Structures are given as C-alpha cells and as structure tokens.
C-alpha cells in the first residue's frame, strides 16, 4: 500500500559520456529540418533525439545523481551541445543534485561579451567546461535519493520551453517513488503517473523537453539491473514526465561504466531486486508481473516471450521427471468490469499454459483458472478516494503456479 507523508520538497512516500558519433547519428537521422553539421548545434536549431526536439536556445537544467550506487556522472556529447546553445543564447544553465533532499548546486546566467567570434566561442566553451566540472565533482549532502523531488525542483526553476536532463539511475530510495519497495518494479508506469496526478504530486514540466540519461545503470554496491528491469525504470520516468506535461521525452543511451563509482560516505539504501521465481516440486510459485513472465498492460501478450520461456524451463524440467498436475491461476488488479478481469486473467493463464505445452508438457496435466480481481490473494488496491494504488495493483497482477503431487 502507499503511505503518504509530508516532505519539505513537496514529495510523499510511495511505498562518461555518450559517444559523439552516436549523438551525431541521432541528429542526422531524426532532425526534421535542415540544420548544422551533425554533432554541432547552431543558435535557433534543435537537438532531436527519438523525435524529441530540445531547443538549444532555451534554459537547460541537469538533474544529476552523484551518489552511492550510481555511476560517476559525466555530461554526454549531445547534452554538451544543448549547454553550448543555451550559453550562446545567454539562457540560464543549472545543475541540481539528486539526494534525499535535492538542491540546486550551480546556476550560470551567462553574458557573452566577446568582441569577436573567437572570444565568444572561448567564453561559451569556458561556461560549458564550468558546468562539466561541476557535474564531475558533484556529491550528495543528504542520505538517500529522491528523483521525483529533484525533478520537481528543477521543473519549477527551469524557464518555459527549456530542457530538463535527468542523469541518474532512476532508482529513488525515498520520497514519493521509492524502489526500496520492490513492488515498485511491478507497477504499471501509467498508473504511477495517474496516482501522482490525482495526488497533485507531479513535477512542473509543462512545455519542457525531458531527456533521460543513464536510467537503470548502477554501480557497486547497488546490484546491476537486467534489461527487463532497466526498461521498467525508463518507462516509469517517461510516463511521469509525459503526465507532467513535458512536450516530449527522449532516452539517451549511455555506455555502462559500472566500475566508475561515486566516492562518498553519504549513505543510500541498496535496492533489492525482484527475486527469480523458484518452482517448488509440490507447492505454489507466484509469477510476478515484474519478472520475465509478465504481460503488456491490459493484454495477454507477454512482454518478453523468450525470457518467459527461459524462466519456465525449470518448471518444464521438474514436470518431465514427475506426475504433478498443474493449476495456473491468473489474477488482475481492480480495473474495468469484474467479468472482463476474469476473462483477461484466464487468457494470461492460457498464455503460460501454451508455453508449457509447446515445451513438451501434456496439455491434460494443466488446468487454467481466471480469478479476475477477486482472487484469494487479492489485496485492496483502490483508496477511499477511488485512486488506484499502483503498488497494490501490481501485487494483484500475477499468474500462480500450483503443483499437486497427490
């Protein structure tokens, strides 16, 4: 369940660089209009990544997670272009730290006064270097990490039409969105965004471009996230930004520099990752939606069929050596009509059955049940005000595997 508590930053409690060539390729492939040479950004043009245009003649704010469990931050080449454009156009550039009480670490209000082009270029380069050095030397002041509060602070202080760049793993450990509750990996990103909107907790990102850099990338002692969990973290912050009114969002893929850790004594809780399912020879196993046997929202289509097959292979091996009967029970969150929920949960159980049969398990050994939103293990997932609790809703989305040996 979600518990709410006040925070000074307005939150509540709810349980190296991108390769220059890659940035150039994105600019060349995605820019809708003729522009400067790829890799450069002239005044009045825009950096376009994944269809998201970030104007370089507007303010830029970097939200930087330089904390325990994160990779040492560095300004990506494409972001450097944005900074150069902002400085050239004498727009403010800010750096915000992601920790337990996010704060602004740097603000530059550039005034380009050079009498010739060479002097002006040098002033711009100096300002960008100042920002890069601030990012490289940034460290936390308060324990834990609150990405949502940091985005809220940056959003309030970034001018209209500007760009906010989140440079962090995205694994918040306190505040409104906290991955210390492993159920957060199960949540539907859209439901998280809707919850924040209902509680008036969204950051102010209207008419701002939001770039997400390095989400899902961690460093010791934080365990590494696999591809599935990285996608979940990215999707969550994309949904939050979109719901908050961002004009667009884009993901900057950064190289994994796991060995380049942030050196700090300020503590951050380690986020425990969802455990892989362990199939009991005679007993029950819950396949959570955060795992490989998870489905696209409100469908019976697996997110990663290959991953689901690999996960179920252990179960197939157990069944090959015994005579157990299998009952697959699907369940859903409180969504739509009860009848539709029963149908969907039954379809999801049938999808798992189809994989087992394809792997060699006799169909007559498997029974499927659709428990809908009223299953035996269903927990309340709608609050008194009618708002869906994303963590509780995620807990209700599963397929339970029951093996009987009698």
XYZ file of C-alpha atoms in Angstrom, residues 9 33 40 50 89 106 124 131 146 183 189 216 242 264 281 300 304 308 314 331 338-339:
22
model
C 10.450 19.273 -1.125
C 14.667 20.258 -40.828
C 27.140 20.715 -33.756
C 13.962 9.876 -30.762
C 21.863 32.494 -26.330
C 25.035 25.506 -9.673
C 30.945 29.611 -24.400
C 29.199 23.003 -15.879
C 14.634 11.339 -4.365
C 6.840 -3.817 -5.636
C 4.060 3.279 -15.298
C 18.852 1.788 -14.982
C 4.524 12.815 -20.059
C 31.040 9.248 -0.975
C 8.214 -29.587 -6.713
C -2.473 -11.398 -22.525
C 9.332 -10.911 -23.456
C 9.313 -16.231 -20.269
C 12.987 -25.056 -14.868
C -5.366 -12.581 -11.373
C -15.194 -7.893 -12.985
C -16.265 -10.044 -15.937
